[in-house]
GROMACS .gro file of C-alpha atoms in nm:
model
   90
    1MET     CA    1  -3.427  -0.061   2.860
    2GLY     CA    2  -3.235   0.200   2.696
    3TYR     CA    3  -2.896   0.260   2.560
    4SER     CA    4  -2.759   0.467   2.892
    5SER     CA    5  -2.952   0.211   3.124
    6GLU     CA    6  -2.801  -0.110   2.936
    7ILE     CA    7  -2.421   0.062   2.988
    8SER     CA    8  -2.503   0.136   3.327
    9ALA     CA    9  -2.605  -0.201   3.407
   10MET     CA   10  -2.302  -0.334   3.237
   11PHE     CA   11  -2.076  -0.091   3.432
   12ASP     CA   12  -2.211  -0.210   3.785
   13LEU     CA   13  -2.161  -0.577   3.670
   14GLU     CA   14  -1.800  -0.508   3.539
   15TYR     CA   15  -1.771  -0.297   3.922
   16ARG     CA   16  -1.891  -0.579   4.106
   17ARG     CA   17  -1.691  -0.840   3.954
   18GLU     CA   18  -1.361  -0.674   4.024
   19LEU     CA   19  -1.494  -0.591   4.387
   20PHE     CA   20  -1.555  -0.939   4.410
   21GLN     CA   21  -1.182  -1.055   4.286
   22LEU     CA   22  -0.981  -0.776   4.487
   23ALA     CA   23  -1.202  -0.939   4.799
   24GLY     CA   24  -1.120  -1.304   4.686
   25LYS     CA   25  -0.744  -1.201   4.643
   26ARG     CA   26  -0.749  -1.047   4.977
   27VAL     CA   27  -0.930  -1.344   5.172
   28GLN     CA   28  -0.737  -1.602   5.003
   29LEU     CA   29  -0.470  -1.465   5.182
   30GLN     CA   30  -0.608  -1.484   5.514
   31VAL     CA   31  -0.770  -1.827   5.507
   32HIS     CA   32  -0.536  -2.200   5.504
   33ALA     CA   33  -0.506  -2.321   5.151
   34ASN     CA   34  -0.719  -2.632   5.155
   35THR     CA   35  -1.006  -2.372   5.335
   36TRP     CA   36  -0.940  -2.204   4.995
   37LYS     CA   37  -0.958  -2.525   4.759
   38ALA     CA   38  -1.258  -2.632   4.922
   39PHE     CA   39  -1.399  -2.319   4.858
   40GLN     CA   40  -1.332  -2.313   4.538
   41ARG     CA   41  -1.425  -2.688   4.431
   42SER     CA   42  -1.743  -2.659   4.594
   43ALA     CA   43  -1.899  -2.291   4.590
   44VAL     CA   44  -1.749  -2.211   4.246
   45GLU     CA   45  -1.680  -2.533   4.064
   46GLY     CA   46  -1.969  -2.696   4.216
   47ILE     CA   47  -1.794  -3.045   4.289
   48ASP     CA   48  -1.935  -3.266   4.585
   49PRO     CA   49  -1.817  -3.247   4.902
   50GLU     CA   50  -1.765  -3.557   4.977
   51VAL     CA   51  -1.548  -3.570   4.641
   52ILE     CA   52  -1.363  -3.268   4.793
   53GLY     CA   53  -1.290  -3.399   5.139
   54ASN     CA   54  -1.117  -3.725   4.978
   55GLU     CA   55  -0.914  -3.493   4.790
   56LEU     CA   56  -0.798  -3.272   5.024
   57GLY     CA   57  -0.820  -3.517   5.334
   58MET     CA   58  -1.109  -3.339   5.519
   59SER     CA   59  -1.457  -3.461   5.608
   60PRO     CA   60  -1.752  -3.357   5.373
   61GLY     CA   61  -1.883  -3.144   5.703
   62ALA     CA   62  -1.560  -2.993   5.721
   63VAL     CA   63  -1.586  -2.891   5.375
   64LEU     CA   64  -1.889  -2.731   5.379
   65VAL     CA   65  -1.799  -2.530   5.717
   66ALA     CA   66  -1.487  -2.395   5.464
   67LYS     CA   67  -1.703  -2.263   5.243
   68CYS     CA   68  -1.951  -2.101   5.477
   69ARG     CA   69  -1.657  -1.933   5.620
   70VAL     CA   70  -1.493  -1.830   5.269
   71ILE     CA   71  -1.798  -1.725   5.184
   72ALA     CA   72  -1.877  -1.519   5.532
   73LYS     CA   73  -1.529  -1.333   5.490
   74LEU     CA   74  -1.598  -1.251   5.144
   75ARG     CA   75  -1.899  -1.060   5.206
   76ASN     CA   76  -1.750  -0.889   5.498
   77GLU     CA   77  -1.475  -0.795   5.281
   78VAL     CA   78  -1.687  -0.681   4.999
   79LYS     CA   79  -1.893  -0.443   5.277
   80ARG     CA   80  -1.534  -0.337   5.365
   81LEU     CA   81  -1.415  -0.214   5.001
   82GLU     CA   82  -1.733  -0.054   4.910
   83ASP     CA   83  -1.750   0.138   5.249
   84ARG     CA   84  -1.440   0.285   5.205
   85PRO     CA   85  -1.418   0.621   5.088
   86THR     CA   86  -1.282   0.665   4.693
   87ASN     CA   87  -1.004   0.821   4.766
   88GLU     CA   88  -0.854   0.514   4.953
   89SER     CA   89  -0.605   0.327   4.765
   90SER     CA   90  -0.622  -0.057   4.784
   0.00000   0.00000   0.00000
């Protein structure tokens, strides 16, 4: 991989990170606090749904549903952000 390819790949990775962070902030405002916590603890931290359920007063199944719903919202928000015109403000 050439130098410019490496820089391009690094730029793309940083762009994706920023996009995900912005989408995450927006989605977090759209969901209940426990839903976000269940997503964060399960998808990001890798904690067992049963442990999370006990912490948050949810069943393990509800933790998995919360995780899936937040992931779907994140995907939609990232797509929406990618599809917006470049001159549109956030």
